[in-house]
Amino acid sequence: MLSLIAVFFLAGQASAQHSPVSPQEEVSVSVESHQCGDRVTTACLVGEIQSFLAADMDPFRRQRTMLALAQAQLADGLIEQALSSYAQLEAKTARAEFLVSYARNLIAEGDNESALERLREADTLLTDGQSDLDRLNVTRQSRLIAEAFAQAGSGEEGRAILDGIAAYRNLIPLNPMFIALMLQVAEAEAEIGFRAEAAAIVEETYALMLDQDVEVTPELILQIFETWASIDAAAATEAAEELATIIGKHDPSAFEFAIWTGLSSGLVSSGDGNTAFLQRAQASLNDAPGRVTALLLAPKLADAIREADEGEQARLLLERAHVEAMTLPSPIEKAAALFALAEAFARADSPEQAENILNELLVMSEQAGPEGAMLRHFANAVPAQLASLGKVDEAYELAMNADSGIREMAMMTVADKLATQGHFQEAMRFLRNVEGEIAVMMMAAIADRLASASGARKAP
């Protein structure tokens, strides 16, 4: 999932709200005349997106492009034009996405009452007449609505939306994906100020997971305790101690490492002391027999150690993990571990080590045969990591030289990385090589960030 798009919008499949409004006249602009030049602005992004519209465009692609245009126009302060573009949207999810952005505009102008009306309309679009599955499929949009309700001074309405989603844990048998979804809902509820209710969601989901004997991975256990500890340190610590005692009756496993790493990470974010648990996590890292899993989770422990102001200790842990990862017999497992470690070294302010590991991955991907093809999957993610290290030209060259089937994805991931960091001009360089509506969706997200940064949002 692309981070910039994920935090902005991801329109679902079209489901007609009512008959479409007559389309606007096609804007007769040349791509060249409206391309963003030396400076990326909301105005030039509107022009870029308009240039994508065509009379013979596939209806689904047109809907997504029209949503991007409406969002960019809103960011540029072109309210009437944005509402005109919005009127052409048929998909309920797309209409709801726009209404949330419009509501935030109104909030910025101090018109909370109008914003609340738009948010209620958006929630109705997503919920009325929808099946349980459809309701769960729009959880991300519902989170955005709930957060905006809180910003508009009606946190209880936001909490009610999230509670409605969380209630499905008692109606649908749990699976790992559903558990992860409940954790996201709990995090959102905590963020809008309802920490006790959020903690209850995690605790009850965890209890149901144990009762239903759901098969989970160490990665999910880490996520559970990280989320739980960040919301309710005492309850998470007690549950971690109990589970670790049960697991400790058997042979060492990566699950014990996951428990203490997740707990330590969550305690850091909650501001509670975690020194003792960091020590347990490090001991269990050394004892864990599943070395591949342990090495994939090691960067998370390094992050927690670094956030506890032990940067040198975190780097030493990563260096030891790197040495061990190089000894893994499976090239695929080695590549996965190395990529995770490269990201961790970058976060630990060790760009040289990160770049060296990325170069190791590139060398590995050059081998022939089916295994080499699989290794190139990791190599295709290297340009984005290089760009995040400031090696933009190198990233561009690598992405341009990628296989034709995945070149566009490589360009897109780099553009997303750069845009998320606020390097919009550099991001546009990569977006020039991305065809279709995905490029304009990212442009709209950039426009939104520019408007938020400048405080230029307006309402009628």
Short mmCIF file of C-alpha atoms in Angstrom, two decimals:
data_model
loop_
_atom_site.label_atom_id
_atom_site.label_comp_id
_atom_site.label_asym_id
_atom_site.label_seq_id
_atom_site.Cartn_x
_atom_site.Cartn_y
_atom_site.Cartn_z
CA MET A 1 0.00 0.00 0.00
CA LEU A 2 1.37 3.37 -0.97
CA SER A 3 1.61 5.53 2.11
CA LEU A 4 0.75 8.90 0.59
CA ILE A 5 -2.27 7.51 -1.23
CA ALA A 6 -3.34 5.51 1.81
CA VAL A 7 -3.53 8.56 4.05
CA PHE A 8 -5.42 10.55 1.40
CA PHE A 9 -7.82 8.42 -0.58
CA LEU A 10 -8.27 5.11 -2.30
CA ALA A 11 -11.54 5.06 -4.18
CA GLY A 12 -13.46 1.82 -4.19
CA GLN A 13 -15.26 0.27 -7.09
CA ALA A 14 -18.08 2.35 -8.50
CA SER A 15 -21.49 1.75 -6.97
CA ALA A 16 -23.98 4.26 -8.31
CA GLN A 17 -25.45 6.75 -5.87
CA HIS A 18 -27.75 8.25 -8.45
CA SER A 19 -27.72 8.91 -12.17
CA PRO A 20 -24.55 10.68 -13.23
CA VAL A 21 -24.58 14.41 -13.74
CA SER A 22 -23.87 15.51 -17.28
CA PRO A 23 -20.11 15.57 -17.65
CA GLN A 24 -18.25 18.84 -17.68
CA GLU A 25 -16.97 20.05 -20.99
CA GLU A 26 -13.53 18.64 -21.59
CA VAL A 27 -10.95 21.16 -20.53
CA SER A 28 -8.98 21.99 -23.65
CA VAL A 29 -5.51 22.40 -22.21
CA SER A 30 -2.27 20.99 -23.42
CA VAL A 31 -0.21 18.88 -21.06
CA GLU A 32 2.79 21.10 -21.73
CA SER A 33 1.02 24.34 -20.85
CA HIS A 34 -0.02 23.12 -17.43
CA GLN A 35 2.88 20.93 -16.41
CA CYS A 36 4.51 21.80 -13.11
CA GLY A 37 7.89 23.33 -13.84
CA ASP A 38 10.53 24.44 -11.38
CA ARG A 39 7.97 24.84 -8.61
CA VAL A 40 5.12 22.47 -7.74
CA THR A 41 1.92 24.31 -6.77
CA THR A 42 -1.68 23.31 -6.22
CA ALA A 43 -2.62 25.27 -9.37
CA CYS A 44 -0.20 23.43 -11.66
CA LEU A 45 -1.29 20.09 -10.17
CA VAL A 46 -4.90 20.90 -11.06
CA GLY A 47 -3.76 21.54 -14.64
CA GLU A 48 -1.77 18.30 -14.71
CA ILE A 49 -4.77 16.28 -13.57
CA GLN A 50 -7.14 18.01 -16.02
CA SER A 51 -4.85 17.03 -18.87
CA PHE A 52 -5.50 13.35 -18.10
CA LEU A 53 -9.24 13.61 -18.77
CA ALA A 54 -10.40 12.35 -22.13
CA ALA A 55 -13.81 11.79 -23.68
CA ASP A 56 -13.10 8.13 -24.44
CA MET A 57 -11.68 7.32 -21.01
CA ASP A 58 -12.72 4.08 -19.32
CA PRO A 59 -15.58 4.92 -16.86
CA PHE A 60 -13.76 3.48 -13.83
CA ARG A 61 -10.55 5.36 -14.61
CA ARG A 62 -12.54 8.52 -15.29
CA GLN A 63 -14.19 8.30 -11.89
CA ARG A 64 -10.86 8.00 -10.13
CA THR A 65 -9.38 10.83 -12.16
CA MET A 66 -12.42 13.02 -11.49
CA LEU A 67 -12.07 12.39 -7.75
CA ALA A 68 -8.39 13.38 -7.97
CA LEU A 69 -9.39 16.55 -9.83
CA ALA A 70 -12.04 17.44 -7.25
CA GLN A 71 -9.54 16.92 -4.41
CA ALA A 72 -6.87 19.02 -6.13
CA GLN A 73 -9.35 21.80 -6.93
CA LEU A 74 -10.39 21.82 -3.30
CA ALA A 75 -6.75 22.12 -2.23
CA ASP A 76 -6.29 25.01 -4.67
CA GLY A 77 -9.27 26.89 -3.20
CA LEU A 78 -11.41 26.35 -6.32
CA ILE A 79 -14.44 25.38 -4.27
CA GLU A 80 -17.15 25.77 -6.91
CA GLN A 81 -15.14 23.83 -9.46
CA ALA A 82 -14.42 21.13 -6.90
CA LEU A 83 -18.12 20.77 -6.10
CA SER A 84 -18.88 20.57 -9.83
CA SER A 85 -16.34 17.75 -10.21
CA TYR A 86 -17.76 16.06 -7.12
CA ALA A 87 -21.23 16.08 -8.69
CA GLN A 88 -19.92 13.76 -11.41
CA LEU A 89 -18.80 11.08 -8.96
CA GLU A 90 -20.99 7.98 -8.82
CA ALA A 91 -19.08 5.70 -6.45
CA LYS A 92 -20.22 6.06 -2.85
CA THR A 93 -16.72 5.64 -1.50
CA ALA A 94 -15.38 8.34 -3.82
CA ARG A 95 -18.15 10.74 -2.81
CA ALA A 96 -17.47 10.03 0.85
CA GLU A 97 -13.73 10.63 0.36
CA PHE A 98 -14.41 14.05 -1.11
CA LEU A 99 -16.88 14.99 1.60
CA VAL A 100 -14.30 14.27 4.30
CA SER A 101 -11.79 16.57 2.59
CA TYR A 102 -14.46 19.22 2.13
CA ALA A 103 -15.39 18.93 5.79
CA ARG A 104 -11.79 19.50 6.78
CA ASN A 105 -11.80 22.63 4.64
CA LEU A 106 -14.83 23.84 6.54
CA ILE A 107 -13.22 23.02 9.88
CA ALA A 108 -10.17 25.07 8.88
CA GLU A 109 -12.53 27.99 8.22
CA GLY A 110 -14.19 27.55 11.62
CA ASP A 111 -17.51 26.31 10.19
CA ASN A 112 -17.85 23.17 12.30
CA GLU A 113 -21.61 22.90 11.89
CA SER A 114 -21.41 22.65 8.10
CA ALA A 115 -18.48 20.26 8.44
CA LEU A 116 -20.52 17.97 10.69
CA GLU A 117 -23.33 17.91 8.12
CA ARG A 118 -20.90 16.83 5.40
CA LEU A 119 -19.40 14.14 7.65
CA ARG A 120 -22.81 12.71 8.51
CA GLU A 121 -23.60 12.61 4.80
CA ALA A 122 -20.31 10.78 4.15
CA ASP A 123 -21.02 8.22 6.86
CA THR A 124 -24.50 7.61 5.47
CA LEU A 125 -23.04 6.98 2.02
CA LEU A 126 -20.78 4.27 3.44
CA THR A 127 -23.26 2.56 5.74
CA ASP A 128 -26.84 2.70 4.46
CA GLY A 129 -27.92 -0.58 2.90
CA GLN A 130 -24.43 -2.07 3.06
CA SER A 131 -23.62 -5.67 3.95
CA ASP A 132 -21.29 -6.54 6.83
CA LEU A 133 -18.48 -7.24 4.37
CA ASP A 134 -19.01 -3.96 2.55
CA ARG A 135 -19.03 -2.16 5.90
CA LEU A 136 -15.69 -3.67 6.89
CA ASN A 137 -14.20 -2.94 3.47
CA VAL A 138 -14.59 0.81 4.07
CA THR A 139 -12.98 0.81 7.51
CA ARG A 140 -10.21 3.12 6.32
CA GLN A 141 -12.72 5.70 5.10
CA SER A 142 -14.71 5.35 8.32
CA ARG A 143 -11.56 6.06 10.31
CA LEU A 144 -11.07 9.28 8.36
CA ILE A 145 -14.66 10.30 9.07
CA ALA A 146 -14.29 9.51 12.77
CA GLU A 147 -11.09 11.54 13.02
CA ALA A 148 -12.75 14.48 11.26
CA PHE A 149 -15.74 14.29 13.63
CA ALA A 150 -13.32 14.69 16.53
CA GLN A 151 -11.64 17.64 14.81
CA ALA A 152 -15.05 19.26 14.38
CA GLY A 153 -15.79 18.92 18.10
CA SER A 154 -18.03 15.86 17.98
CA GLY A 155 -15.76 13.09 19.17
CA GLU A 156 -18.70 11.00 20.40
CA GLU A 157 -20.00 10.67 16.85
CA GLY A 158 -16.56 9.54 15.75
CA ARG A 159 -16.36 7.05 18.59
CA ALA A 160 -19.77 5.63 17.66
CA ILE A 161 -18.56 4.94 14.12
CA LEU A 162 -15.47 3.12 15.36
CA ASP A 163 -17.43 1.21 18.00
CA GLY A 164 -19.78 0.03 15.27
CA ILE A 165 -16.88 -1.47 13.35
CA ALA A 166 -15.32 -2.96 16.49
CA ALA A 167 -18.62 -4.69 17.33
CA TYR A 168 -18.06 -7.07 14.42
CA ARG A 169 -15.45 -8.90 16.52
CA ASN A 170 -18.37 -10.49 18.36
CA LEU A 171 -20.21 -11.38 15.15
CA ILE A 172 -17.51 -12.75 12.85
CA PRO A 173 -14.95 -15.48 13.65
CA LEU A 174 -11.52 -13.94 13.99
CA ASN A 175 -8.67 -14.41 11.56
CA PRO A 176 -5.28 -12.64 11.43
CA MET A 177 -6.46 -9.96 8.99
CA PHE A 178 -9.55 -9.23 11.09
CA ILE A 179 -7.44 -9.00 14.26
CA ALA A 180 -5.13 -6.50 12.54
CA LEU A 181 -8.20 -4.50 11.51
CA MET A 182 -9.43 -4.38 15.12
CA LEU A 183 -6.03 -3.06 16.19
CA GLN A 184 -6.34 -0.26 13.64
CA VAL A 185 -9.79 0.62 14.97
CA ALA A 186 -8.46 0.68 18.53
CA GLU A 187 -5.58 2.95 17.53
CA ALA A 188 -8.01 5.33 15.82
CA GLU A 189 -10.28 5.41 18.89
CA ALA A 190 -7.31 6.17 21.14
CA GLU A 191 -6.19 8.95 18.79
CA ILE A 192 -9.53 10.77 19.11
CA GLY A 193 -9.38 10.63 22.90
CA PHE A 194 -11.18 7.44 23.95
CA ARG A 195 -8.28 5.45 25.36
CA ALA A 196 -10.28 3.31 27.80
CA GLU A 197 -12.65 2.21 25.05
CA ALA A 198 -9.71 1.57 22.72
CA ALA A 199 -7.98 -0.57 25.35
CA ALA A 200 -11.17 -2.59 25.77
CA ILE A 201 -11.26 -3.32 22.03
CA VAL A 202 -7.71 -4.70 22.11
CA GLU A 203 -8.23 -6.68 25.32
CA GLU A 204 -11.49 -8.25 24.15
CA THR A 205 -10.07 -9.05 20.71
CA TYR A 206 -7.05 -10.69 22.34
CA ALA A 207 -9.30 -12.76 24.62
CA LEU A 208 -11.40 -13.88 21.66
CA MET A 209 -8.24 -14.80 19.77
CA LEU A 210 -7.20 -17.09 22.60
CA ASP A 211 -10.70 -18.56 23.04
CA GLN A 212 -11.04 -19.27 19.32
CA ASP A 213 -7.51 -20.68 19.14
CA VAL A 214 -6.69 -18.50 16.11
CA GLU A 215 -3.43 -19.43 14.43
CA VAL A 216 -1.26 -16.31 14.42
CA THR A 217 2.29 -15.36 13.47
CA PRO A 218 4.99 -13.78 15.65
CA GLU A 219 4.56 -10.61 13.58
CA LEU A 220 0.91 -10.31 14.62
CA ILE A 221 1.73 -11.02 18.28
CA LEU A 222 4.26 -8.20 18.15
CA GLN A 223 1.65 -5.90 16.64
CA ILE A 224 -0.93 -6.80 19.30
CA PHE A 225 1.35 -6.04 22.23
CA GLU A 226 2.78 -2.92 20.63
CA THR A 227 -0.69 -1.47 20.10
CA TRP A 228 -1.97 -2.61 23.49
CA ALA A 229 1.04 -1.25 25.44
CA SER A 230 0.78 2.12 23.70
CA ILE A 231 -2.83 2.42 24.93
CA ASP A 232 -2.91 0.56 28.28
CA ALA A 233 0.58 -0.28 29.52
CA ALA A 234 -0.53 -2.06 32.70
CA ALA A 235 -3.01 -4.43 31.05
CA ALA A 236 -0.64 -5.20 28.17
CA THR A 237 2.23 -5.93 30.56
CA GLU A 238 0.11 -8.30 32.62
CA ALA A 239 -1.10 -10.16 29.52
CA ALA A 240 2.45 -10.36 28.15
CA GLU A 241 3.74 -11.87 31.39
CA GLU A 242 0.96 -14.48 31.39
CA LEU A 243 1.47 -15.46 27.75
CA ALA A 244 5.25 -15.58 28.11
CA THR A 245 4.88 -17.89 31.12
CA ILE A 246 2.78 -20.29 29.05
CA ILE A 247 5.17 -20.16 26.10
CA GLY A 248 8.16 -20.53 28.41
CA LYS A 249 6.99 -24.00 29.44
CA HIS A 250 7.93 -25.16 25.96
CA ASP A 251 11.07 -24.73 23.87
CA PRO A 252 12.21 -21.19 23.03
CA SER A 253 10.42 -19.65 20.07
CA ALA A 254 10.19 -16.45 18.08
CA PHE A 255 6.86 -15.80 19.80
CA GLU A 256 8.57 -14.93 23.07
CA PHE A 257 10.82 -12.49 21.24
CA ALA A 258 7.74 -11.00 19.54
CA ILE A 259 5.95 -10.52 22.87
CA TRP A 260 8.77 -8.58 24.53
CA THR A 261 9.65 -6.61 21.41
CA GLY A 262 6.04 -5.56 20.86
CA LEU A 263 5.61 -4.67 24.52
CA SER A 264 8.86 -2.67 24.57
CA SER A 265 7.91 -0.77 21.41
CA GLY A 266 4.47 0.09 22.75
CA LEU A 267 5.82 1.21 26.11
CA VAL A 268 8.23 3.58 24.39
CA SER A 269 5.38 5.31 22.57
CA SER A 270 3.28 5.47 25.74
CA GLY A 271 6.12 6.96 27.76
CA ASP A 272 6.30 4.08 30.24
CA GLY A 273 9.58 2.50 31.31
CA ASN A 274 10.65 -0.46 29.23
CA THR A 275 14.27 -1.17 30.17
CA ALA A 276 13.55 -4.56 31.74
CA PHE A 277 11.47 -5.66 28.77
CA LEU A 278 14.09 -4.52 26.29
CA GLN A 279 16.55 -6.78 28.09
CA ARG A 280 14.10 -9.69 27.88
CA ALA A 281 13.57 -9.01 24.20
CA GLN A 282 17.29 -9.05 23.50
CA ALA A 283 17.74 -12.30 25.42
CA SER A 284 14.85 -13.96 23.58
CA LEU A 285 16.23 -12.71 20.25
CA ASN A 286 19.39 -14.68 20.89
CA ASP A 287 17.44 -17.79 21.98
CA ALA A 288 14.79 -17.82 19.23
CA PRO A 289 15.25 -20.89 16.99
CA GLY A 290 13.35 -19.39 14.06
CA ARG A 291 16.24 -17.23 12.91
CA VAL A 292 14.59 -15.87 9.77
CA THR A 293 11.57 -14.61 11.71
CA ALA A 294 13.80 -13.27 14.47
CA LEU A 295 15.95 -11.35 11.98
CA LEU A 296 12.88 -9.89 10.29
CA LEU A 297 11.64 -8.62 13.66
CA ALA A 298 15.06 -7.49 14.93
CA PRO A 299 14.72 -4.02 13.30
CA LYS A 300 11.65 -3.39 15.43
CA LEU A 301 13.65 -4.11 18.58
CA ALA A 302 16.43 -1.85 17.34
CA ASP A 303 13.89 0.94 16.86
CA ALA A 304 12.66 0.53 20.44
CA ILE A 305 16.23 0.54 21.78
CA ARG A 306 17.06 3.66 19.77
CA GLU A 307 13.93 5.45 20.99
CA ALA A 308 15.05 4.64 24.53
CA ASP A 309 18.13 6.81 23.80
CA GLU A 310 20.45 3.86 23.25
CA GLY A 311 21.38 4.60 19.66
CA GLU A 312 24.79 2.91 19.73
CA GLN A 313 23.32 -0.25 21.23
CA ALA A 314 20.66 -0.28 18.51
CA ARG A 315 23.29 -0.01 15.77
CA LEU A 316 25.30 -2.85 17.31
CA LEU A 317 22.19 -5.05 17.31
CA LEU A 318 21.59 -4.26 13.64
CA GLU A 319 25.20 -4.97 12.74
CA ARG A 320 25.06 -8.38 14.44
CA ALA A 321 21.78 -9.12 12.66
CA HIS A 322 23.37 -8.13 9.35
CA VAL A 323 26.28 -10.51 9.87
CA GLU A 324 23.88 -13.33 10.68
CA ALA A 325 21.56 -12.53 7.77
CA MET A 326 24.44 -12.94 5.34
CA THR A 327 24.82 -16.55 6.51
CA LEU A 328 21.21 -17.56 5.78
CA PRO A 329 21.23 -20.42 3.24
CA SER A 330 18.11 -19.34 1.36
CA PRO A 331 18.73 -16.32 -0.92
CA ILE A 332 15.06 -15.33 -0.71
CA GLU A 333 15.06 -15.35 3.10
CA LYS A 334 18.39 -13.55 3.10
CA ALA A 335 17.03 -10.83 0.79
CA ALA A 336 13.95 -10.28 2.96
CA ALA A 337 16.08 -9.92 6.09
CA LEU A 338 18.58 -7.63 4.38
CA PHE A 339 15.88 -5.32 3.05
CA ALA A 340 14.34 -4.96 6.51
CA LEU A 341 17.78 -4.25 7.97
CA ALA A 342 18.56 -1.62 5.32
CA GLU A 343 15.40 0.26 6.29
CA ALA A 344 16.31 -0.03 9.97
CA PHE A 345 19.85 1.30 9.43
CA ALA A 346 18.36 4.30 7.61
CA ARG A 347 16.06 4.99 10.56
CA ALA A 348 19.06 4.64 12.89
CA ASP A 349 20.84 7.44 11.02
CA SER A 350 23.37 5.04 9.50
CA PRO A 351 22.95 5.80 5.78
CA GLU A 352 26.25 4.25 4.72
CA GLN A 353 25.36 0.86 6.18
CA ALA A 354 21.90 1.10 4.63
CA GLU A 355 23.33 1.87 1.20
CA ASN A 356 25.86 -0.96 1.46
CA ILE A 357 23.11 -3.46 2.19
CA LEU A 358 21.01 -2.15 -0.71
CA ASN A 359 24.00 -2.69 -2.99
CA GLU A 360 24.30 -6.26 -1.66
CA LEU A 361 20.68 -6.82 -2.65
CA LEU A 362 21.32 -5.52 -6.14
CA VAL A 363 24.23 -7.89 -6.59
CA MET A 364 22.11 -10.83 -5.40
CA SER A 365 19.37 -9.99 -7.91
CA GLU A 366 21.73 -10.40 -10.85
CA GLN A 367 21.82 -14.19 -10.64
CA ALA A 368 20.01 -16.10 -13.37
CA GLY A 369 17.09 -18.48 -13.16
CA PRO A 370 13.77 -18.45 -11.28
CA GLU A 371 15.44 -17.56 -7.99
CA GLY A 372 17.03 -14.51 -9.57
CA ALA A 373 13.62 -13.40 -10.81
CA MET A 374 12.23 -13.64 -7.28
CA LEU A 375 15.20 -11.72 -5.90
CA ARG A 376 14.52 -8.92 -8.35
CA HIS A 377 11.28 -8.34 -6.45
CA PHE A 378 13.40 -6.97 -3.60
CA ALA A 379 15.73 -5.16 -5.98
CA ASN A 380 12.78 -3.29 -7.45
CA ALA A 381 12.14 -1.75 -4.02
CA VAL A 382 15.75 -0.54 -3.74
CA PRO A 383 15.24 2.71 -5.73
CA ALA A 384 12.73 4.01 -3.19
CA GLN A 385 15.12 3.29 -0.34
CA LEU A 386 17.99 4.97 -2.19
CA ALA A 387 15.81 8.03 -2.77
CA SER A 388 15.03 8.22 0.95
CA LEU A 389 18.80 8.30 1.55
CA GLY A 390 19.14 11.30 -0.78
CA LYS A 391 20.42 9.27 -3.73
CA VAL A 392 17.68 10.48 -6.08
CA ASP A 393 19.65 10.32 -9.35
CA GLU A 394 20.81 6.79 -8.58
CA ALA A 395 17.24 5.83 -7.74
CA TYR A 396 15.98 7.26 -11.03
CA GLU A 397 18.57 5.39 -13.07
CA LEU A 398 17.77 2.10 -11.32
CA ALA A 399 14.02 2.56 -11.76
CA MET A 400 14.41 3.42 -15.45
CA ASN A 401 16.48 0.28 -15.99
CA ALA A 402 13.96 -2.00 -14.26
CA ASP A 403 12.13 -4.63 -16.29
CA SER A 404 9.31 -3.11 -18.32
CA GLY A 405 6.69 -5.05 -16.40
CA ILE A 406 7.63 -3.51 -13.07
CA ARG A 407 9.28 -0.22 -14.09
CA GLU A 408 6.13 1.77 -13.42
CA MET A 409 5.73 0.27 -9.96
CA ALA A 410 9.33 1.15 -9.15
CA MET A 411 8.73 4.73 -10.29
CA MET A 412 5.55 4.93 -8.26
CA THR A 413 7.11 3.71 -5.03
CA VAL A 414 9.95 6.21 -5.35
CA ALA A 415 7.52 9.05 -6.06
CA ASP A 416 5.48 8.03 -3.04
CA LYS A 417 8.55 7.94 -0.80
CA LEU A 418 9.73 11.38 -1.95
CA ALA A 419 6.28 12.97 -1.74
CA THR A 420 5.77 11.62 1.77
CA GLN A 421 9.04 13.30 2.75
CA GLY A 422 7.89 16.57 1.20
CA HIS A 423 10.19 16.45 -1.83
CA PHE A 424 7.43 17.21 -4.31
CA GLN A 425 9.56 18.42 -7.23
CA GLU A 426 11.62 15.24 -7.15
CA ALA A 427 8.45 13.14 -6.82
CA MET A 428 7.02 14.70 -9.98
CA ARG A 429 10.13 13.63 -11.89
CA PHE A 430 9.21 10.01 -11.21
CA LEU A 431 5.46 10.49 -11.70
CA ARG A 432 6.16 11.60 -15.28
CA ASN A 433 6.90 7.93 -15.97
CA VAL A 434 3.69 6.61 -14.41
CA GLU A 435 0.67 6.26 -16.66
CA GLY A 436 -2.96 6.16 -15.72
CA GLU A 437 -5.04 7.38 -12.82
CA ILE A 438 -2.60 6.26 -10.13
CA ALA A 439 -0.37 9.20 -11.08
CA VAL A 440 -3.16 11.75 -10.73
CA MET A 441 -4.22 10.25 -7.42
CA MET A 442 -0.73 10.92 -6.12
CA MET A 443 -0.79 14.43 -7.58
CA ALA A 444 -4.01 15.14 -5.70
CA ALA A 445 -2.40 13.87 -2.50
CA ILE A 446 0.54 16.22 -3.08
CA ALA A 447 -1.87 19.12 -3.64
CA ASP A 448 -3.56 18.31 -0.33
CA ARG A 449 -0.23 18.36 1.49
CA LEU A 450 0.76 21.64 -0.11
CA ALA A 451 -2.53 23.25 0.92
CA SER A 452 -2.23 21.96 4.48
CA ALA A 453 1.35 23.19 4.76
CA SER A 454 0.51 26.67 3.45
CA GLY A 455 -2.74 27.08 5.37
CA ALA A 456 -4.33 28.10 2.09
CA ARG A 457 -7.55 26.11 2.44
CA LYS A 458 -10.74 28.04 1.80
CA ALA A 459 -14.45 27.41 2.02
CA PRO A 460 -17.31 29.23 0.24
#
